[in-house]
Amino acid sequence: MAAISPTSRLITAAARERLRPLGLRQQVRSRIWIDDHGWWIGIVEFPSPRWSQGSGLTVGAMWLWWDLGHLAFDFAEQVRPTEDFRNEAQFTTVAIALAQEAEQRVKDLRARFVDLGTTAEALMGRPSRPGYLWEDFNAGVAAALVGQPEVARQRLDRVRHGDPIADWIQQAQQTAHHISGIAHDTMAVHDWAGTRITSCRKKLSLAEPPNPLTIT
């Protein structure tokens, strides 16, 4: 078993102190912690610099309806840039500060995305930007889920009419076309999303929800 670096050991200790009481779970032995809300997850990452010891902090959210097999930040903020490890005393202070900031950002995300309605409002409120396909895609899906088909089609049309220069863009466009076609039927959209979310959760090895998965 590989030895744990001092930075990872200190980050893990600080994160356990602050994030475990909130219900977050560490992803295996990594510097990533997951805040599971069923149809979306909060992600806390303490990224390590490539060529040195240290850590920064990135906190964000992932909507599970895209059915990816890996973690992805759909909504993210780099909270703190990387700070290098110099010695244990110095980095203990850094790790504690990062964990405290992570705790607050998790609480902020929970307040911002407290339910589907507030999440949809937040996503629809973000303007379209060239080159940011996923913002339109997620806003369109969220709009369809809360019964706003016209808004859904408007945002999804921007995805559909983009330049299909990569396979993943073509896949997103096909999915956007499908959702546009059923956007008037909120229950059908919920069924579609539920199937995708269940599949995504399995791919990410997330625990089964204690109750049947619902998007509310």
XYZ file of C-alpha atoms in Angstrom:
216
model
C 0.000 0.000 0.000
C 1.404 3.382 -0.992
C 2.292 5.727 1.830
C -0.092 8.629 2.411
C 1.557 12.003 1.927
C 1.551 14.460 4.852
C -0.674 16.832 2.878
C -3.292 14.137 2.170
C -3.194 12.975 5.779
C -3.741 16.494 7.106
C -6.435 17.316 4.538
C -8.287 14.093 5.341
C -8.165 14.736 9.080
C -9.471 18.278 8.681
C -12.184 17.228 6.217
C -13.384 14.450 8.491
C -13.747 16.969 11.294
C -15.827 19.378 9.210
C -17.537 17.398 6.449
C -18.460 14.089 8.052
C -20.883 15.745 10.505
C -22.692 17.198 7.479
C -23.127 13.701 6.045
C -20.506 13.902 3.306
C -18.569 10.777 2.382
C -14.982 10.540 1.287
C -14.532 8.891 -2.093
C -12.362 5.906 -1.176
C -9.007 7.371 -0.052
C -9.087 10.376 -2.335
C -9.298 14.091 -1.644
C -12.865 14.163 -2.942
C -15.933 14.260 -0.710
C -19.488 13.687 -1.903
C -22.675 15.355 -0.657
C -25.424 13.066 -1.956
C -28.866 14.500 -2.673
C -30.247 11.669 -4.794
C -30.641 13.444 -8.141
C -27.637 15.709 -7.693
C -24.433 15.591 -5.708
C -22.219 18.207 -4.209
C -18.516 17.645 -4.844
C -15.751 18.921 -2.608
C -12.267 18.481 -4.013
C -8.970 19.368 -2.391
C -6.828 19.214 -5.553
C -3.136 18.510 -5.273
C -0.621 20.404 -7.421
C 1.013 18.204 -10.008
C 4.662 18.824 -9.178
C 4.599 19.678 -5.477
C 2.788 18.999 -2.198
C -0.140 21.201 -1.240
C -3.835 21.721 -1.829
C -6.483 24.089 -3.076
C -10.262 23.828 -2.853
C -12.974 23.436 -5.489
C -16.638 23.010 -4.573
C -19.485 22.420 -6.974
C -22.507 20.406 -8.028
C -23.171 17.646 -10.541
C -26.618 16.941 -11.991
C -26.944 13.184 -12.399
C -29.434 13.258 -15.284
C -26.603 13.302 -17.845
C -25.688 9.752 -16.778
C -21.902 10.060 -16.781
C -19.562 7.377 -15.521
C -17.270 9.850 -13.805
C -17.525 12.893 -11.582
C -17.931 16.243 -13.298
C -18.463 19.780 -12.087
C -21.600 21.145 -13.763
C -21.581 24.112 -11.425
C -18.298 24.886 -9.722
C -16.186 27.508 -8.040
C -12.486 27.413 -7.359
C -12.733 28.598 -3.786
C -9.070 28.644 -2.892
C -5.994 28.418 -5.112
C -3.261 25.938 -4.293
C -1.118 26.581 -1.260
C 2.112 24.610 -1.006
C 3.156 22.420 1.873
C 6.179 23.816 3.714
C 5.985 21.976 7.026
C 3.379 20.154 9.117
C 2.606 23.060 11.419
C 2.074 25.460 8.518
C -0.015 23.031 6.492
C -2.138 21.946 9.450
C -3.395 25.529 9.577
C -3.957 25.510 5.829
C -5.887 22.218 5.945
C -8.130 23.432 8.768
C -8.907 26.650 6.882
C -9.687 24.732 3.678
C -12.007 22.344 5.515
C -13.804 25.219 7.235
C -14.290 26.962 3.893
C -15.511 23.694 2.350
C -18.066 23.296 5.141
C -19.488 26.750 4.482
C -19.577 26.246 0.712
C -21.436 22.958 1.124
C -24.037 24.742 3.237
C -24.272 27.476 0.594
C -24.845 24.903 -2.174
C -27.533 23.165 -0.141
C -29.324 26.478 0.352
C -28.972 27.405 -3.306
C -30.199 24.054 -4.636
C -32.603 23.157 -1.867
C -35.130 21.562 -4.242
C -35.867 21.154 -7.938
C -37.744 24.437 -8.163
C -34.937 26.577 -6.773
C -32.383 24.626 -8.805
C -34.316 25.134 -12.033
C -34.674 28.836 -11.274
C -30.936 29.150 -10.711
C -30.031 27.249 -13.882
C -32.550 29.064 -16.072
C -31.295 32.363 -14.688
C -27.802 31.773 -16.046
C -27.502 33.367 -19.507
C -26.465 31.373 -22.540
C -22.788 31.710 -23.377
C -21.042 30.574 -26.546
C -18.973 27.484 -25.841
C -20.850 26.535 -22.660
C -23.142 23.849 -24.064
C -23.820 22.199 -20.715
C -25.264 25.350 -19.184
C -27.983 25.408 -21.840
C -28.445 21.643 -21.655
C -28.906 21.579 -17.881
C -31.124 24.663 -17.898
C -33.278 23.032 -20.581
C -33.627 19.767 -18.680
C -34.425 21.601 -15.445
C -37.038 23.731 -17.204
C -38.697 20.615 -18.627
C -38.697 18.967 -15.211
C -40.563 21.888 -13.628
C -43.129 22.176 -16.410
C -41.766 25.044 -18.493
C -41.605 23.453 -21.964
C -41.110 26.660 -23.928
C -38.107 27.670 -21.870
C -36.830 24.093 -22.112
C -37.046 24.059 -25.905
C -35.442 27.483 -26.169
C -32.392 26.416 -24.165
C -32.181 22.959 -25.726
C -32.396 24.413 -29.241
C -29.099 26.166 -28.586
C -27.586 22.769 -27.856
C -29.140 21.165 -30.919
C -27.925 23.853 -33.300
C -24.331 23.911 -32.105
C -21.416 22.676 -34.182
C -21.239 18.856 -33.707
C -17.460 18.690 -33.752
C -17.160 15.836 -31.236
C -19.015 12.637 -30.424
C -20.060 13.881 -26.997
C -21.581 16.994 -28.560
C -23.548 14.863 -31.003
C -24.769 12.742 -28.106
C -25.832 15.852 -26.182
C -27.654 17.117 -29.264
C -29.517 13.837 -29.684
C -30.554 13.933 -26.042
C -31.595 17.589 -26.334
C -33.739 16.670 -29.345
C -35.430 13.905 -27.343
C -36.142 16.128 -24.341
C -37.488 18.883 -26.591
C -39.924 16.365 -28.017
C -41.325 15.340 -24.622
C -40.957 18.692 -22.829
C -44.733 19.177 -22.819
C -45.146 15.963 -20.791
C -43.634 16.617 -17.379
C -44.188 13.062 -16.169
C -42.378 11.652 -19.206
C -39.454 13.980 -18.506
C -39.369 12.835 -14.881
C -39.404 9.207 -15.989
C -36.545 9.881 -18.404
C -34.535 11.717 -15.754
C -35.203 9.067 -13.099
C -33.892 6.305 -15.348
C -30.766 8.286 -16.183
C -30.112 9.253 -12.576
C -30.443 5.661 -11.387
C -27.976 4.554 -14.062
C -25.550 7.349 -13.197
C -25.656 6.499 -9.517
C -24.694 2.907 -10.308
C -21.827 4.029 -12.524
C -20.528 6.296 -9.765
C -20.944 3.551 -7.126
C -23.248 5.732 -5.059
C -25.310 4.046 -2.371
C -28.907 3.196 -3.097
C -31.265 5.880 -1.739
C -33.153 4.739 1.386
C -36.442 5.589 -0.369
C -37.525 5.337 -4.016
C -35.686 7.996 -6.010
C -37.784 11.078 -6.622
C -36.901 14.434 -8.117
C -38.542 17.142 -6.042
